[in-house]
CSV table of C-alpha atoms in Angstrom, one decimal:
chain,number,residue,atom,x,y,z
A,1,UNK,CA,79.1,114.7,75.9
A,2,UNK,CA,80.8,114.4,79.3
A,3,UNK,CA,79.7,114.4,82.6
A,4,UNK,CA,81.4,115.1,86.2
A,5,UNK,CA,80.6,112.5,88.8
A,6,UNK,CA,81.3,112.4,92.5
A,7,UNK,CA,82.1,108.9,94.0
A,8,UNK,CA,84.4,108.0,96.9
A,9,UNK,CA,84.6,111.7,98.0
A,10,UNK,CA,86.4,112.7,94.8
A,11,UNK,CA,85.1,114.1,91.4
A,12,UNK,CA,85.8,112.7,87.9
A,13,UNK,CA,85.1,114.0,84.6
A,14,UNK,CA,84.1,110.9,82.3
A,15,UNK,CA,82.9,110.2,78.7
A,16,UNK,CA,81.2,107.1,77.1
A,17,UNK,CA,83.8,104.6,76.6
A,18,UNK,CA,86.4,105.7,79.2
A,19,UNK,CA,87.8,103.7,82.0
A,20,UNK,CA,88.3,105.3,85.2
A,21,UNK,CA,89.7,104.0,88.6
A,22,UNK,CA,87.6,104.9,91.7
A,23,UNK,CA,88.0,104.2,95.5
A,24,UNK,CA,86.8,100.5,96.4
A,25,UNK,CA,83.3,100.0,95.6
A,26,UNK,CA,81.5,96.6,96.9
A,27,UNK,CA,80.1,95.4,93.4
A,28,UNK,CA,80.8,92.1,91.7
A,29,UNK,CA,82.9,92.2,88.4
A,30,UNK,CA,80.7,92.6,85.5
A,31,UNK,CA,78.0,94.2,87.4
A,32,UNK,CA,76.2,97.2,85.5
A,33,UNK,CA,74.9,100.0,87.7
A,34,UNK,CA,74.0,103.8,87.4
A,35,UNK,CA,76.0,106.6,89.4
A,36,UNK,CA,73.3,109.3,90.3
A,37,UNK,CA,75.7,111.8,91.7
A,38,UNK,CA,76.2,113.8,88.8
A,39,UNK,CA,77.6,117.4,89.3
A,40,UNK,CA,77.6,118.7,85.5
A,41,UNK,CA,76.8,117.5,82.2
A,42,UNK,CA,78.4,119.2,79.3
A,43,UNK,CA,78.2,119.0,75.6
A,44,UNK,CA,75.9,121.0,73.1
A,45,UNK,CA,74.3,122.4,76.1
A,46,UNK,CA,75.6,122.5,79.8
A,47,UNK,CA,73.6,121.6,83.0
A,48,UNK,CA,75.1,122.7,86.1
A,49,UNK,CA,73.7,120.9,89.3
A,50,UNK,CA,72.8,122.9,92.6
A,51,UNK,CA,74.7,120.6,93.6
A,52,UNK,CA,73.3,117.7,91.6
A,53,UNK,CA,71.8,117.6,88.2
A,54,UNK,CA,68.4,116.1,88.5
A,55,UNK,CA,67.2,113.2,86.4
A,56,UNK,CA,70.8,112.5,85.2
A,57,UNK,CA,72.9,109.4,85.5
A,58,UNK,CA,75.9,107.7,84.4
A,59,UNK,CA,75.8,104.1,83.8
A,60,UNK,CA,78.8,102.1,84.4
A,61,UNK,CA,80.4,98.6,84.4
A,62,UNK,CA,82.8,97.2,87.0
A,63,UNK,CA,85.9,95.7,85.0
A,64,UNK,CA,88.3,95.2,87.6
A,65,UNK,CA,88.8,94.9,91.5
A,66,UNK,CA,92.2,95.3,92.5
A,67,UNK,CA,95.2,96.9,94.5
A,68,UNK,CA,97.0,99.9,93.6
A,69,UNK,CA,100.8,100.3,93.6
A,70,UNK,CA,102.6,100.1,97.0
A,71,UNK,CA,103.2,103.3,98.8
A,72,UNK,CA,106.1,103.0,101.3
A,73,UNK,CA,106.1,104.9,104.6
A,74,UNK,CA,109.4,105.4,106.4
A,75,UNK,CA,109.7,106.7,110.0
A,76,UNK,CA,112.7,107.8,111.6
A,77,UNK,CA,113.5,109.6,115.0
A,78,UNK,CA,117.2,111.2,114.8
A,79,UNK,CA,119.8,110.3,117.3
A,80,UNK,CA,117.6,107.4,119.0
A,81,UNK,CA,118.1,104.4,116.4
A,82,UNK,CA,114.4,104.2,115.5
A,83,UNK,CA,113.5,103.2,111.9
A,84,UNK,CA,110.5,101.7,110.6
A,85,UNK,CA,109.5,101.0,107.1
A,86,UNK,CA,106.0,99.9,106.0
A,87,UNK,CA,104.0,99.7,103.0
A,88,UNK,CA,100.3,100.1,101.9
A,89,UNK,CA,98.4,99.2,98.8
A,90,UNK,CA,95.2,101.0,98.5
A,91,UNK,CA,92.0,99.0,97.2
A,92,UNK,CA,90.6,100.3,93.9
A,93,UNK,CA,87.6,99.6,91.6
A,94,UNK,CA,88.1,100.2,87.7
A,95,UNK,CA,84.7,101.3,86.1
A,96,UNK,CA,83.9,101.5,82.2
A,97,UNK,CA,81.6,104.2,81.5
A,98,UNK,CA,78.9,102.6,79.4
A,99,UNK,CA,76.8,105.7,78.8
A,100,UNK,CA,75.4,109.0,80.0
A,101,UNK,CA,71.8,110.2,80.2
A,102,UNK,CA,71.1,113.7,80.6
A,103,UNK,CA,68.0,115.5,82.0
A,104,UNK,CA,66.6,116.3,78.7
A,105,UNK,CA,66.4,112.6,77.9
A,106,UNK,CA,69.5,112.3,75.9
A,107,UNK,CA,71.2,108.9,75.9
A,108,UNK,CA,74.9,108.6,74.7
A,109,UNK,CA,76.2,105.1,75.0
A,110,UNK,CA,79.8,103.9,74.5
A,111,UNK,CA,80.8,102.4,71.0
A,112,UNK,CA,83.2,100.0,72.6
A,113,UNK,CA,82.6,97.1,74.9
A,114,UNK,CA,83.9,96.9,78.3
A,115,UNK,CA,87.1,94.7,78.9
A,116,UNK,CA,86.6,92.6,82.0
A,117,UNK,CA,89.3,91.2,84.1
A,118,UNK,CA,88.4,88.4,86.2
A,119,UNK,CA,91.4,87.3,88.5
A,120,UNK,CA,90.0,83.6,88.9
A,121,UNK,CA,89.4,83.2,85.4
A,122,UNK,CA,92.9,84.5,84.4
A,123,UNK,CA,94.5,82.2,87.0
A,124,UNK,CA,92.7,79.1,85.6
A,125,UNK,CA,93.8,80.2,82.1
A,126,UNK,CA,97.5,80.5,83.4
A,127,UNK,CA,97.1,77.2,85.0
A,128,UNK,CA,95.9,75.2,82.0
A,129,UNK,CA,98.9,77.0,79.9
A,130,UNK,CA,101.3,75.5,82.4
A,131,UNK,CA,100.1,72.1,82.4
A,132,UNK,CA,100.1,71.5,78.4
A,133,UNK,CA,103.3,69.9,77.4
A,134,UNK,CA,105.5,72.4,75.1
A,135,UNK,CA,106.5,71.0,71.8
A,136,UNK,CA,110.1,71.0,71.5
A,137,UNK,CA,111.6,72.3,68.6
A,138,UNK,CA,113.6,70.0,66.5
A,139,UNK,CA,116.5,71.5,64.6
A,140,UNK,CA,117.6,69.9,61.2
A,141,UNK,CA,121.0,68.3,61.4
A,142,UNK,CA,123.5,69.5,59.1
A,143,UNK,CA,126.1,66.9,57.8
A,144,UNK,CA,129.3,67.0,59.6
A,145,UNK,CA,132.6,67.3,58.1
A,146,UNK,CA,134.7,64.1,57.9
A,147,UNK,CA,137.0,63.6,60.8
A,148,UNK,CA,140.8,63.8,60.5
A,149,UNK,CA,142.8,60.8,61.7
A,150,UNK,CA,145.0,61.5,64.5
A,151,UNK,CA,148.9,60.9,64.0
A,152,UNK,CA,150.7,59.7,66.9
A,153,UNK,CA,153.8,61.8,67.9
A,154,UNK,CA,157.2,60.4,67.6
A,155,UNK,CA,158.9,59.6,70.8
A,156,UNK,CA,161.5,61.9,71.9
A,157,UNK,CA,164.5,60.9,74.0
A,158,UNK,CA,164.6,62.4,77.3
A,159,UNK,CA,168.2,62.1,77.9
A,160,UNK,CA,169.1,64.7,75.2
A,161,UNK,CA,166.8,67.3,76.9
A,162,UNK,CA,168.5,67.0,80.4
A,163,UNK,CA,171.5,69.1,81.1
A,164,UNK,CA,174.6,67.6,82.8
A,165,UNK,CA,176.0,69.6,85.5
A,166,UNK,CA,179.8,69.2,86.4
A,167,UNK,CA,180.7,68.8,90.2
A,168,UNK,CA,183.5,71.4,91.0
A,169,UNK,CA,186.5,70.1,92.7
A,170,UNK,CA,187.0,71.4,96.1
A,171,UNK,CA,190.3,72.8,97.3
A,172,UNK,CA,191.9,71.5,100.4
């Protein structure tokens, strides 16, 4: 069974157990509520609303409140030296579809449970992980080979290495 719902000026096709991203809703994380703007319910029998299906609702759970990816806006006017670069991140709410109930009294629930992402709890968990001292891995020492003794080099005479130049007799 599936349903087509309307929220935030957009329409979404949902099934039980699916997670969708919708425009920002003012709900707390973990809140379960019903969406009553159901436009169509499909499955064995299709119910089309005029414009909404009466006595139909979709039960959802808020799993995340976050920002979307950054969209860059670049403005330029030619030959004027005007350039402007700005960015925007749209807020969104992630919803887990817990169940769909049709006008005939049908109720279909999701088999999986929602995975709720709470940024406060996640930050606390990461802070605890950083505070714990990390265990150092101790490597086993391998027996080193015996060192060879260094032998001093023999002193060489520097006199033999120098070349002697003869002075040329000058003509008068």
